[in-house]
Amino acid sequence: MSPHDWWREGVLYQVYPRSFADSDGDGIGDLRGLIGRLDHLEWLGIDGIWLSPIHPSPNEDWGYDVSDYLGVHPDLGTLADVDELIAAAGDRGIRVLLDLVPNHTSIEHRWFRERPELYLWADEVPNNWRNAFDGESSWTLDAERGRYYLHTFAAGQPDLDWRNPAVHEEFRRILRFWHERGVAGFRLDVVNVLYKDPELRDEPPPLPEDHPEVRRHGHRRVHSMNQPETHELLREWRALCDASEPPCILVGETYVYEVPEWAAFYGRGNDQLHLSFEFQLTYSPLDADAMSAVVAEVERELPAGAWPCWAGSSHDAGRLATRWADGDERFARCGLLILLGLRGTPFLYYGDELALREGHVAPERRRDRARTPRDAGRTPMPWEPGDGGWQDPWLPLEDTSRNVADQREDPASTLCFTRDLIATRRRLADLRTGAYRPLAAPEDVWAWQRGEGCAVAVNLGSRRARVDLQGLVELSTDRTREGEPFDGSLAGGEGVVLTLRRARSRS
Ligand code: GLC
Ligand code: MG
C-alpha cells in the first residue's frame, strides 16, 4: 500500500491508556506499559493506534478534561516516553494518533483563570441547553466572575469560544507541536460541537424522547452543534495536515445521526475529515437488515473519494462482544468480520481481538461521573490468566477468562482469528480497497462483494442458511473450513471471507 494511504488500507486500534498495560505496578496503565506491549500490536498486524487523551487532567472526565495540551499526565508518563513510544511504534510500522479535545478544556486549565475571553459566557442563563453529562443546564455560575459559562459536558469542562480567533491560534500551535514530535494524526473529540449559534437561541421543543440525540443530550441539538462554521475550520485544518511533512490525518468524532449531515464532515471527499466515525453502525443491533441498511446509506451519501470508518466498541460505546454479541464469541467474530470486511477503515478497541466482554464494575468502584457510567467498557486489558498482569488496577478486572496469553496459544481462538483476518486483509487487495456491493442473501444473512474477487458473508441468525456464492473459503469464523471450496452453507453465528471463483479462473 502507498505510505500516504496507510489510513485507508490499514487497521487502527484504540488504546485507552489507563487500562491497557501498567509498567510500574501502580494499577494505572501508562505509556511505558504500552511500549512494552507493542509486540502484541505488531503481531496482530495493527497499522496505527489512537490514544485516548494522555494530557494532564484532573480526570473529571478521565482525560477528556485537559488542563495542558502540550504536556503528559504524570500517571501516564513523560514527553520523553511519548517520543520513545512514537519511535518504537514506528520501528514496527505502527503510527500514533493522539486525541485532541478542542470543544472544551478542563476548568483547571490556566486559560480559564487567565484568559476567560477564550470561553463562552453569559450574564444570565440564556437558553434551555442541557449538558450531556447529567442532563442539567449547560450553564454554570462562576462565583468569582458572577457570570455563567457554557459546558456541553460536565461543569468541569467549560466550552471554548471558537468565534474567538485566539482559540484558533492556540489550537494551530497545539497541532503543530504534536506533529513535530512525529504524531501521525488526531482523533478530534466531538468535533461537530465546536461552534454554537451566535445568538445562543433555545433548542426547539417538543422533545421527541426516542431520538438518539435526545437520549444522549436531553434534547435535539439544532443550535448548540453542527453549525456551518465547523466545516470552514475543518477545511483549514485539513490544508495544514496535507501540507505537513509527512501529511497527518484527522479522524472526527461526529455524533451526528442523520447520514447526509454526517457525510458533510467529509466535505467534497478530500478537503475536510479523512475519516469520521459512523455511529449508526456502532449502535445498531447485530442484525443483517439493520446493518446493511446503514451501510447502504453510507455508501450512497459519502462524496466520491471519501472513505468510511467503522468501530464496534469504544470507551464510550462499550464493547462489541457485549453489545452486539451478548457475550457469544461466535457473534463477536461476526462483528469483527463485518468491521474488517466492509469498505472502510476499521478501528478495533483494545480487547476486541479477544472478544472481550464488558467488565463488572460494582457501584462503589465506579469512576465515570456521566449519568450513564461507561466504566464497564473501560476495564483493564487481560494479558494473562489470574490477575491479568495487573496489581490492584484502577478499575476492577474480575474476569480474565479471555486473555492474550491463553488465546495466543490456541489457534482456534478469537485472537488468532483476528490476526488471521487482518493478514487476509493484507493479502487480498480487494478486501482492502474493493468497492462494496451487497449480494442477495436469505433472512439473517448479510453478504457482500468486495471488488471483483472477494466476498464476505455472515449469518447473524440462529438457523443454518444457504448462500448462493461460489468461491474458496479464505477464512471462516469457525476456523475449520479454510482452503476449501465454499459449499454455500453457513451455520448461525458463522461467517466467511471468500475469493470468488469467477475472478480466480480469470487470473
Ligand atoms: C467524547 C469522548 C467522551 C467524552 C466527551 C466529552 O464524546 O469520547 O469520552 O466524555 O467527548 O469530552
Ligand atoms: Mg502505571
PDB file of C-alpha atoms in Angstrom, residues 148-309:
ATOM      1  CA  TYR A 148     -22.340  31.863  33.625  1.00  0.00           C
ATOM      2  CA  TYR A 149     -20.083  29.735  31.432  1.00  0.00           C
ATOM      3  CA  LEU A 150     -21.222  27.122  28.921  1.00  0.00           C
ATOM      4  CA  HIS A 151     -20.340  23.449  29.320  1.00  0.00           C
ATOM      5  CA  THR A 152     -21.702  20.941  26.834  1.00  0.00           C
ATOM      6  CA  PHE A 153     -20.379  18.183  29.112  1.00  0.00           C
ATOM      7  CA  ALA A 154     -19.506  18.298  32.836  1.00  0.00           C
ATOM      8  CA  ALA A 155     -19.300  21.566  34.764  1.00  0.00           C
ATOM      9  CA  GLY A 156     -15.542  20.985  34.938  1.00  0.00           C
ATOM     10  CA  GLN A 157     -15.338  21.144  31.098  1.00  0.00           C
ATOM     11  CA  PRO A 158     -16.001  24.755  30.021  1.00  0.00           C
ATOM     12  CA  ASP A 159     -16.583  25.166  26.255  1.00  0.00           C
ATOM     13  CA  LEU A 160     -14.160  27.277  24.272  1.00  0.00           C
ATOM     14  CA  ASP A 161     -15.431  30.123  22.094  1.00  0.00           C
ATOM     15  CA  TRP A 162     -14.494  29.138  18.558  1.00  0.00           C
ATOM     16  CA  ARG A 163     -15.653  32.559  17.335  1.00  0.00           C
ATOM     17  CA  ASN A 164     -12.559  33.975  19.021  1.00  0.00           C
ATOM     18  CA  PRO A 165      -9.540  33.872  16.625  1.00  0.00           C
ATOM     19  CA  ALA A 166      -7.212  33.455  19.617  1.00  0.00           C
ATOM     20  CA  VAL A 167      -8.656  29.966  20.141  1.00  0.00           C
ATOM     21  CA  HIS A 168      -7.755  29.077  16.551  1.00  0.00           C
ATOM     22  CA  GLU A 169      -4.263  30.398  17.107  1.00  0.00           C
ATOM     23  CA  GLU A 170      -3.797  28.200  20.208  1.00  0.00           C
ATOM     24  CA  PHE A 171      -5.001  25.033  18.515  1.00  0.00           C
ATOM     25  CA  ARG A 172      -2.857  25.576  15.465  1.00  0.00           C
ATOM     26  CA  ARG A 173       0.064  25.752  17.868  1.00  0.00           C
ATOM     27  CA  ILE A 174      -1.033  22.522  19.571  1.00  0.00           C
ATOM     28  CA  LEU A 175      -1.438  20.673  16.259  1.00  0.00           C
ATOM     29  CA  ARG A 176       1.999  21.821  15.147  1.00  0.00           C
ATOM     30  CA  PHE A 177       3.621  20.894  18.466  1.00  0.00           C
ATOM     31  CA  TRP A 178       2.483  17.270  18.300  1.00  0.00           C
ATOM     32  CA  HIS A 179       3.001  16.892  14.597  1.00  0.00           C
ATOM     33  CA  GLU A 180       6.608  17.985  15.020  1.00  0.00           C
ATOM     34  CA  ARG A 181       7.020  15.239  17.614  1.00  0.00           C
ATOM     35  CA  GLY A 182       6.026  12.671  14.993  1.00  0.00           C
ATOM     36  CA  VAL A 183       2.331  12.159  15.648  1.00  0.00           C
ATOM     37  CA  ALA A 184       0.609  10.816  12.511  1.00  0.00           C
ATOM     38  CA  GLY A 185      -2.776  12.377  13.146  1.00  0.00           C
ATOM     39  CA  PHE A 186      -5.515  13.314  15.552  1.00  0.00           C
ATOM     40  CA  ARG A 187      -8.837  11.967  16.642  1.00  0.00           C
ATOM     41  CA  LEU A 188     -10.952  15.075  17.115  1.00  0.00           C
ATOM     42  CA  ASP A 189     -13.241  14.884  20.117  1.00  0.00           C
ATOM     43  CA  VAL A 190     -16.887  15.962  19.486  1.00  0.00           C
ATOM     44  CA  VAL A 191     -15.709  17.998  16.542  1.00  0.00           C
ATOM     45  CA  ASN A 192     -19.251  18.747  15.327  1.00  0.00           C
ATOM     46  CA  VAL A 193     -19.973  20.666  18.518  1.00  0.00           C
ATOM     47  CA  LEU A 194     -17.290  23.383  18.391  1.00  0.00           C
ATOM     48  CA  TYR A 195     -19.452  26.221  17.084  1.00  0.00           C
ATOM     49  CA  LYS A 196     -22.688  27.352  18.707  1.00  0.00           C
ATOM     50  CA  ASP A 197     -25.466  29.544  17.419  1.00  0.00           C
ATOM     51  CA  PRO A 198     -24.184  33.151  17.727  1.00  0.00           C
ATOM     52  CA  GLU A 199     -27.492  34.203  19.302  1.00  0.00           C
ATOM     53  CA  LEU A 200     -27.498  31.213  21.682  1.00  0.00           C
ATOM     54  CA  ARG A 201     -31.144  30.509  20.818  1.00  0.00           C
ATOM     55  CA  ASP A 202     -33.220  27.959  22.712  1.00  0.00           C
ATOM     56  CA  GLU A 203     -33.259  24.413  21.415  1.00  0.00           C
ATOM     57  CA  PRO A 204     -36.652  23.731  19.930  1.00  0.00           C
ATOM     58  CA  PRO A 205     -39.384  21.962  21.869  1.00  0.00           C
ATOM     59  CA  PRO A 206     -41.021  19.465  21.839  1.00  0.00           C
ATOM     60  CA  LEU A 207     -38.534  16.819  22.831  1.00  0.00           C
ATOM     61  CA  PRO A 208     -39.007  13.536  20.971  1.00  0.00           C
ATOM     62  CA  GLU A 209     -37.816  11.203  23.719  1.00  0.00           C
ATOM     63  CA  ASP A 210     -36.867   8.355  21.446  1.00  0.00           C
ATOM     64  CA  HIS A 211     -34.455  10.305  19.245  1.00  0.00           C
ATOM     65  CA  PRO A 212     -30.818   9.275  19.811  1.00  0.00           C
ATOM     66  CA  GLU A 213     -29.772  12.898  20.251  1.00  0.00           C
ATOM     67  CA  VAL A 214     -32.378  13.268  22.957  1.00  0.00           C
ATOM     68  CA  ARG A 215     -31.119  10.167  24.699  1.00  0.00           C
ATOM     69  CA  ARG A 216     -27.585  11.497  24.555  1.00  0.00           C
ATOM     70  CA  HIS A 217     -28.091  15.212  25.165  1.00  0.00           C
ATOM     71  CA  GLY A 218     -31.551  15.547  26.695  1.00  0.00           C
ATOM     72  CA  HIS A 219     -32.900  17.451  23.686  1.00  0.00           C
ATOM     73  CA  ARG A 220     -32.458  17.862  19.943  1.00  0.00           C
ATOM     74  CA  ARG A 221     -29.398  19.924  19.217  1.00  0.00           C
ATOM     75  CA  VAL A 222     -30.080  22.384  16.474  1.00  0.00           C
ATOM     76  CA  HIS A 223     -28.380  25.486  17.816  1.00  0.00           C
ATOM     77  CA  SER A 224     -25.775  24.003  20.139  1.00  0.00           C
ATOM     78  CA  MET A 225     -23.951  21.967  17.482  1.00  0.00           C
ATOM     79  CA  ASN A 226     -23.490  21.301  13.741  1.00  0.00           C
ATOM     80  CA  GLN A 227     -23.064  24.962  12.829  1.00  0.00           C
ATOM     81  CA  PRO A 228     -21.754  25.572   9.300  1.00  0.00           C
ATOM     82  CA  GLU A 229     -18.584  27.301  10.519  1.00  0.00           C
ATOM     83  CA  THR A 230     -17.225  23.934  11.691  1.00  0.00           C
ATOM     84  CA  HIS A 231     -16.706  22.975   8.059  1.00  0.00           C
ATOM     85  CA  GLU A 232     -14.567  26.055   7.420  1.00  0.00           C
ATOM     86  CA  LEU A 233     -12.376  25.142  10.372  1.00  0.00           C
ATOM     87  CA  LEU A 234     -12.000  21.566   9.150  1.00  0.00           C
ATOM     88  CA  ARG A 235     -11.008  22.774   5.685  1.00  0.00           C
ATOM     89  CA  GLU A 236      -8.346  24.929   7.262  1.00  0.00           C
ATOM     90  CA  TRP A 237      -7.005  22.087   9.412  1.00  0.00           C
ATOM     91  CA  ARG A 238      -7.100  19.661   6.513  1.00  0.00           C
ATOM     92  CA  ALA A 239      -4.963  22.048   4.458  1.00  0.00           C
ATOM     93  CA  LEU A 240      -2.491  22.265   7.357  1.00  0.00           C
ATOM     94  CA  CYS A 241      -2.362  18.470   7.668  1.00  0.00           C
ATOM     95  CA  ASP A 242      -1.954  17.919   3.932  1.00  0.00           C
ATOM     96  CA  ALA A 243       0.855  20.450   3.772  1.00  0.00           C
ATOM     97  CA  SER A 244       2.790  18.992   6.681  1.00  0.00           C
ATOM     98  CA  GLU A 245       5.586  16.518   6.043  1.00  0.00           C
ATOM     99  CA  PRO A 246       4.662  13.719   6.331  1.00  0.00           C
ATOM    100  CA  PRO A 247       0.980  14.595   5.994  1.00  0.00           C
ATOM    101  CA  CYS A 248      -1.109  13.796   9.050  1.00  0.00           C
ATOM    102  CA  ILE A 249      -4.729  12.738   9.312  1.00  0.00           C
ATOM    103  CA  LEU A 250      -7.901  13.935  11.022  1.00  0.00           C
ATOM    104  CA  VAL A 251     -10.368  11.408  12.390  1.00  0.00           C
ATOM    105  CA  GLY A 252     -13.551  13.002  13.602  1.00  0.00           C
ATOM    106  CA  GLU A 253     -15.856  12.018  16.387  1.00  0.00           C
ATOM    107  CA  THR A 254     -19.047  13.294  14.830  1.00  0.00           C
ATOM    108  CA  TYR A 255     -22.093  12.179  16.775  1.00  0.00           C
ATOM    109  CA  VAL A 256     -24.481  13.089  14.003  1.00  0.00           C
ATOM    110  CA  TYR A 257     -27.249  10.606  13.433  1.00  0.00           C
ATOM    111  CA  GLU A 258     -28.532  11.731  10.042  1.00  0.00           C
ATOM    112  CA  VAL A 259     -26.231  10.138   7.475  1.00  0.00           C
ATOM    113  CA  PRO A 260     -26.264  13.052   4.955  1.00  0.00           C
ATOM    114  CA  GLU A 261     -25.368  15.520   7.726  1.00  0.00           C
ATOM    115  CA  TRP A 262     -22.648  13.164   8.964  1.00  0.00           C
ATOM    116  CA  ALA A 263     -21.259  12.752   5.432  1.00  0.00           C
ATOM    117  CA  ALA A 264     -20.923  16.541   5.165  1.00  0.00           C
ATOM    118  CA  PHE A 265     -17.947  16.335   7.537  1.00  0.00           C
ATOM    119  CA  TYR A 266     -16.002  14.767   4.684  1.00  0.00           C
ATOM    120  CA  GLY A 267     -16.568  17.952   2.676  1.00  0.00           C
ATOM    121  CA  ARG A 268     -16.013  17.265  -1.000  1.00  0.00           C
ATOM    122  CA  GLY A 269     -14.345  13.978  -0.155  1.00  0.00           C
ATOM    123  CA  ASN A 270     -10.807  15.267   0.193  1.00  0.00           C
ATOM    124  CA  ASP A 271     -10.926  18.623   1.937  1.00  0.00           C
ATOM    125  CA  GLN A 272     -12.274  18.056   5.471  1.00  0.00           C
ATOM    126  CA  LEU A 273     -12.018  14.961   7.715  1.00  0.00           C
ATOM    127  CA  HIS A 274     -10.029  11.992   6.439  1.00  0.00           C
ATOM    128  CA  LEU A 275     -12.202   9.643   8.473  1.00  0.00           C
ATOM    129  CA  SER A 276     -15.317  10.135  10.526  1.00  0.00           C
ATOM    130  CA  PHE A 277     -16.712   7.521  12.894  1.00  0.00           C
ATOM    131  CA  GLU A 278     -20.089   6.275  11.757  1.00  0.00           C
ATOM    132  CA  PHE A 279     -22.071   5.670  14.920  1.00  0.00           C
ATOM    133  CA  GLN A 280     -25.256   4.328  13.372  1.00  0.00           C
ATOM    134  CA  LEU A 281     -23.463   1.051  12.738  1.00  0.00           C
ATOM    135  CA  THR A 282     -21.812   1.041  16.153  1.00  0.00           C
ATOM    136  CA  TYR A 283     -25.159   1.393  17.885  1.00  0.00           C
ATOM    137  CA  SER A 284     -27.107  -0.816  15.506  1.00  0.00           C
ATOM    138  CA  PRO A 285     -28.145  -4.254  16.712  1.00  0.00           C
ATOM    139  CA  LEU A 286     -26.144  -7.086  15.123  1.00  0.00           C
ATOM    140  CA  ASP A 287     -28.830  -7.597  12.534  1.00  0.00           C
ATOM    141  CA  ALA A 288     -28.403  -8.166   8.810  1.00  0.00           C
ATOM    142  CA  ASP A 289     -31.217  -5.856   7.687  1.00  0.00           C
ATOM    143  CA  ALA A 290     -30.440  -3.048  10.110  1.00  0.00           C
ATOM    144  CA  MET A 291     -26.713  -3.050   9.460  1.00  0.00           C
ATOM    145  CA  SER A 292     -26.859  -3.460   5.716  1.00  0.00           C
ATOM    146  CA  ALA A 293     -29.326  -0.560   5.566  1.00  0.00           C
ATOM    147  CA  VAL A 294     -26.856   1.693   7.398  1.00  0.00           C
ATOM    148  CA  VAL A 295     -24.010   0.673   5.105  1.00  0.00           C
ATOM    149  CA  ALA A 296     -26.149   1.187   2.001  1.00  0.00           C
ATOM    150  CA  GLU A 297     -26.973   4.713   3.124  1.00  0.00           C
ATOM    151  CA  VAL A 298     -23.357   5.483   3.982  1.00  0.00           C
ATOM    152  CA  GLU A 299     -22.208   4.201   0.598  1.00  0.00           C
ATOM    153  CA  ARG A 300     -24.865   6.333  -1.093  1.00  0.00           C
ATOM    154  CA  GLU A 301     -24.245   9.556   0.812  1.00  0.00           C
ATOM    155  CA  LEU A 302     -20.466   9.703   1.008  1.00  0.00           C
ATOM    156  CA  PRO A 303     -18.904  12.031  -1.549  1.00  0.00           C
ATOM    157  CA  ALA A 304     -16.619  10.424  -4.135  1.00  0.00           C
ATOM    158  CA  GLY A 305     -13.161   9.909  -2.690  1.00  0.00           C
ATOM    159  CA  ALA A 306     -14.380   9.766   0.917  1.00  0.00           C
ATOM    160  CA  TRP A 307     -13.553   6.697   2.950  1.00  0.00           C
ATOM    161  CA  PRO A 308     -15.811   5.187   5.637  1.00  0.00           C
ATOM    162  CA  CYS A 309     -14.661   4.432   9.168  1.00  0.00           C
TER     163      CYS A 309
END
